[in-house]
mmCIF file of C-alpha atoms in Angstrom:
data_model
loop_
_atom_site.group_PDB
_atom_site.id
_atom_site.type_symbol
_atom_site.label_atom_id
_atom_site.label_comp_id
_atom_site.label_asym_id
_atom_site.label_seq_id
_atom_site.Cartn_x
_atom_site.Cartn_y
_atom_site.Cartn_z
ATOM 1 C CA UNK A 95 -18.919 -2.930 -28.678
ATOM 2 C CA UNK A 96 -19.433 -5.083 -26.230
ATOM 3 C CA UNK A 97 -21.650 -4.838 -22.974
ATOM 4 C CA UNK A 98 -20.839 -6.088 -19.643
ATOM 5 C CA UNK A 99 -22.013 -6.368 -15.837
ATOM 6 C CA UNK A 100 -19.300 -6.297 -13.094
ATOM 7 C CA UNK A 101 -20.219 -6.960 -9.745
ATOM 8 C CA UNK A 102 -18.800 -4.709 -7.296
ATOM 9 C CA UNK A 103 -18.786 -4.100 -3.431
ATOM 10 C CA UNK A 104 -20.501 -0.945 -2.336
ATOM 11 C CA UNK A 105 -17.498 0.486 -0.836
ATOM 12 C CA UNK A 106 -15.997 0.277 -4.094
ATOM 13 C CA UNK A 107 -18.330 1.425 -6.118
ATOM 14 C CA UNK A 108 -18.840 4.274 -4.174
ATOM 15 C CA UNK A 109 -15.221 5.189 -4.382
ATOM 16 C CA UNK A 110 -15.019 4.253 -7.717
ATOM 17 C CA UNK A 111 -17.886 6.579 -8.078
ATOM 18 C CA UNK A 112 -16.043 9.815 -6.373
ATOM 19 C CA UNK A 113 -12.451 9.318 -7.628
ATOM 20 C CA UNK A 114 -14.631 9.612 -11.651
ATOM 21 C CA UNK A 115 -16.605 12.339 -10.319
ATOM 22 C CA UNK A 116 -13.231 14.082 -8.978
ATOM 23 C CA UNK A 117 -11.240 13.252 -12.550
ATOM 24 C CA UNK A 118 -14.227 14.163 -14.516
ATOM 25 C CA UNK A 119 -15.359 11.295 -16.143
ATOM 26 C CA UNK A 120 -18.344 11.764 -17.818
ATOM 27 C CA UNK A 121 -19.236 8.384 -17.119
ATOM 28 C CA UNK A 122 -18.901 5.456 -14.931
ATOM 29 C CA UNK A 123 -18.771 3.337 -18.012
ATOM 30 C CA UNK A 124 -15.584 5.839 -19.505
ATOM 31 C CA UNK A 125 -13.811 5.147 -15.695
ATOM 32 C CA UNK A 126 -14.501 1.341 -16.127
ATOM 33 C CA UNK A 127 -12.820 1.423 -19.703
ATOM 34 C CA UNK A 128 -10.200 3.327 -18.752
ATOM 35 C CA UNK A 129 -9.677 0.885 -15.931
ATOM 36 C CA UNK A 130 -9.576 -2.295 -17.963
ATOM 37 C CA UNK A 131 -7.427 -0.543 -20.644
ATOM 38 C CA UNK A 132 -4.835 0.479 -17.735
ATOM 39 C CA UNK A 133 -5.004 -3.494 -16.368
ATOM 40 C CA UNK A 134 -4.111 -4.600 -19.852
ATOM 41 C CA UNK A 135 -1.150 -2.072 -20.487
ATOM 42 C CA UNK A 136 0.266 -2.694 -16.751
ATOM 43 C CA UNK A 137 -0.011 -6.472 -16.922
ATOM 44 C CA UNK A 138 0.989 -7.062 -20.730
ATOM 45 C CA UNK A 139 4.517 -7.358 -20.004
ATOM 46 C CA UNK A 140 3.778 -10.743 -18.008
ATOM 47 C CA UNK A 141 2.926 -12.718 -21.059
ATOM 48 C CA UNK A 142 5.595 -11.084 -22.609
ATOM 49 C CA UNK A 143 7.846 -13.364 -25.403
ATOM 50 C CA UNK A 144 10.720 -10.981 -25.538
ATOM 51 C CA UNK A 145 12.471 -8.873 -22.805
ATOM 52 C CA UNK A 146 10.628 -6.158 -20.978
ATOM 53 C CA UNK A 147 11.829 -2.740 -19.540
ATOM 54 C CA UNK A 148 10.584 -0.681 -16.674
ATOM 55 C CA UNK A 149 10.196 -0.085 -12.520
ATOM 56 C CA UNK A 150 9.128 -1.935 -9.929
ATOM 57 C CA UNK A 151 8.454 0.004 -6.950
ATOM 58 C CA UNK A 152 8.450 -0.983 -3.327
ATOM 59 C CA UNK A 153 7.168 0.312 -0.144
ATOM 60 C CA UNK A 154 8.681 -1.792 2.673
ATOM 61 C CA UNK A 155 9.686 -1.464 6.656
ATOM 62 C CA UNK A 156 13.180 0.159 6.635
ATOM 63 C CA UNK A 157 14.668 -2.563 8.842
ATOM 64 C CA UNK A 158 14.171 -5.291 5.916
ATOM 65 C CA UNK A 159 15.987 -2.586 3.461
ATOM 66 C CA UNK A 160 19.044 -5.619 3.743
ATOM 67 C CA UNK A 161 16.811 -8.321 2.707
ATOM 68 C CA UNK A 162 15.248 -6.294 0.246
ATOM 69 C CA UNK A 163 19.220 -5.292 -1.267
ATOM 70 C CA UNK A 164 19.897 -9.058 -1.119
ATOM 71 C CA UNK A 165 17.159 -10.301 -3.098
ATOM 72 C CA UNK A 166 18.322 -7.465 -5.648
ATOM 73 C CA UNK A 167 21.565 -8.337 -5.893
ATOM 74 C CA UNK A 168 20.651 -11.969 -6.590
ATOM 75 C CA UNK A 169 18.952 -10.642 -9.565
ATOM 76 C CA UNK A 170 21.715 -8.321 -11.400
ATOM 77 C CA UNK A 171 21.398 -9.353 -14.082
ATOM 78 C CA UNK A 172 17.846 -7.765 -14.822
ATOM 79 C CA UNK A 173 18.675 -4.723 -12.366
ATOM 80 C CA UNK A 174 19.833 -1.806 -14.462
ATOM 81 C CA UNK A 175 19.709 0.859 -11.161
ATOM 82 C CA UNK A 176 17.940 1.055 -7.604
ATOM 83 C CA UNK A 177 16.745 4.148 -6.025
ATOM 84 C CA UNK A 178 16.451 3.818 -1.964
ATOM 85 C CA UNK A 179 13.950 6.935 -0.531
ATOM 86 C CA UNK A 180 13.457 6.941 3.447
ATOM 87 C CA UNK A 181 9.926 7.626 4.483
ATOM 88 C CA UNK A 182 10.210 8.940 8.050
ATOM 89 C CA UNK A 183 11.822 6.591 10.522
ATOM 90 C CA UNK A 184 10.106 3.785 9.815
ATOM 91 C CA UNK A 185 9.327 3.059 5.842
ATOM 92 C CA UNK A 186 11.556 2.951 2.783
ATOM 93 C CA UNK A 187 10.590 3.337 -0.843
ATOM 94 C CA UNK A 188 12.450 1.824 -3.555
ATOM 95 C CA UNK A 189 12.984 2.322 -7.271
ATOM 96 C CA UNK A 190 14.608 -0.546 -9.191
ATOM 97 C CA UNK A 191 14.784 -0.150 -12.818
ATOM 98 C CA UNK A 192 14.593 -3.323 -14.412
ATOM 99 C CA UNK A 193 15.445 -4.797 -18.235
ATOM 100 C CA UNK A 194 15.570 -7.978 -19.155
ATOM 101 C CA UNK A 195 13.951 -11.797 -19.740
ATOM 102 C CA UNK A 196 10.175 -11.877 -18.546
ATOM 103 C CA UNK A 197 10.418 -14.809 -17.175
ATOM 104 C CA UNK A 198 13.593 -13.539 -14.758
ATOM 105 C CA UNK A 199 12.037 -10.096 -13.708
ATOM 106 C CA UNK A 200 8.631 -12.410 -12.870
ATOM 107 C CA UNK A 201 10.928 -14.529 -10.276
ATOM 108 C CA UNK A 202 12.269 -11.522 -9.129
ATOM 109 C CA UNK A 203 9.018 -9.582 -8.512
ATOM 110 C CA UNK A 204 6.944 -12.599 -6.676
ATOM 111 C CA UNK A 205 10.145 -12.874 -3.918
ATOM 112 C CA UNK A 206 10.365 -9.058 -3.608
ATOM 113 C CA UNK A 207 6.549 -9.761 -2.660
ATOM 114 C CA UNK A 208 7.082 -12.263 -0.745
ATOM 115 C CA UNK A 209 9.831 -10.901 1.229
ATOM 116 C CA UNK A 210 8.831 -9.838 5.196
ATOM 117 C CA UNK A 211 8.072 -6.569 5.670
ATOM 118 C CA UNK A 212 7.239 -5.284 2.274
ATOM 119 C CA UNK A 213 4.180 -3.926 2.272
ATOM 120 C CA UNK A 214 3.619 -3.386 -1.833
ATOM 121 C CA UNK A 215 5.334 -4.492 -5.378
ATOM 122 C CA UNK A 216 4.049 -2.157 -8.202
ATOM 123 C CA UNK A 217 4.987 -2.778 -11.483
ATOM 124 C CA UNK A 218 4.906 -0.519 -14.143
ATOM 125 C CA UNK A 219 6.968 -3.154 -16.738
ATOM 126 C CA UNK A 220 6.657 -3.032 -20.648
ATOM 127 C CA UNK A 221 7.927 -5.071 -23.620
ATOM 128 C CA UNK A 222 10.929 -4.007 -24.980
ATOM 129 C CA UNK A 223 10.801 -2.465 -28.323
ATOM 130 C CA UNK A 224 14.116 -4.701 -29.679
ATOM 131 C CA UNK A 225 16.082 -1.338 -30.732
ATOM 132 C CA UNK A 226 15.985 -0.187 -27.028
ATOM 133 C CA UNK A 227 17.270 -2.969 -25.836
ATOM 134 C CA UNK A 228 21.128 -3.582 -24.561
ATOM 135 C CA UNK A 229 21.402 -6.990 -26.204
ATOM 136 C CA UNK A 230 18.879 -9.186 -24.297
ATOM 137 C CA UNK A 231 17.730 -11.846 -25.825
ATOM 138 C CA UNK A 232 13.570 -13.440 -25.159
#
């Protein structure tokens, strides 16, 4: 095993600190782990070789929604199905179910970022096991 220091900003450590207490972490240590281990399996996909399968989800201002369906359609060929959700009068979420070449569902998640008024990308992408997919080649 291997021991390290992370710096952290008091405001995050303390709510760092609460959320483990609240989850029941016996340690700080065990939430850190935890942590890293969830950073590794959410950002894995991105060095990817071969073609990766999951969501992206999006909370953005509901008048962009059109910008937001644009930039999806100029990626159909990695867009499998998208899920629209209002939130109130003023917010949209969105589900898009993705599969396909790394390298294409990267382009496609930095201009969703990128794109005004969306307020957050979350990925939750994996690699493909090659059985599951429909044909897509790395």
């Amino acid at each position: 095993m291997v021991k390290t220091g992370v710096s952290l900003p008091d405001e995050l450590y303390e709510k760092l600190v609460s959320l483990a207490q609240r989850a029941g972490y016996p340690s700080i240590s065990k939430a850190i782990r935890d942590a890293v281990e969830l950073f590794i399996a959410f950002n894995t996909w991105w060095s990817s070789q071969g073609p990766v399968t999951g969501v992206l989800h999006l909370l953005a201002e509901a008048k962009h929604g059109s910008e937001i369906q644009e930039a999806l359609q100029d990626a159909e060929e990695v867009v499998e199905a998208v899920l629209y959700r209002r939130l109130g009068a003023s917010y949209i979420a969105v589900i898009v179910v993705v599969e396909g070449e790394p390298g294409r569902i990267k382009d496609l998640y930095k201009k969703l970022t990128r794109l005004r008024g969306v307020l957050a990308v979350q990925p939750a992408l994996l690699p493909a096991p090659a059985a599951a997919t429909r044909g897509v080649q790395g």
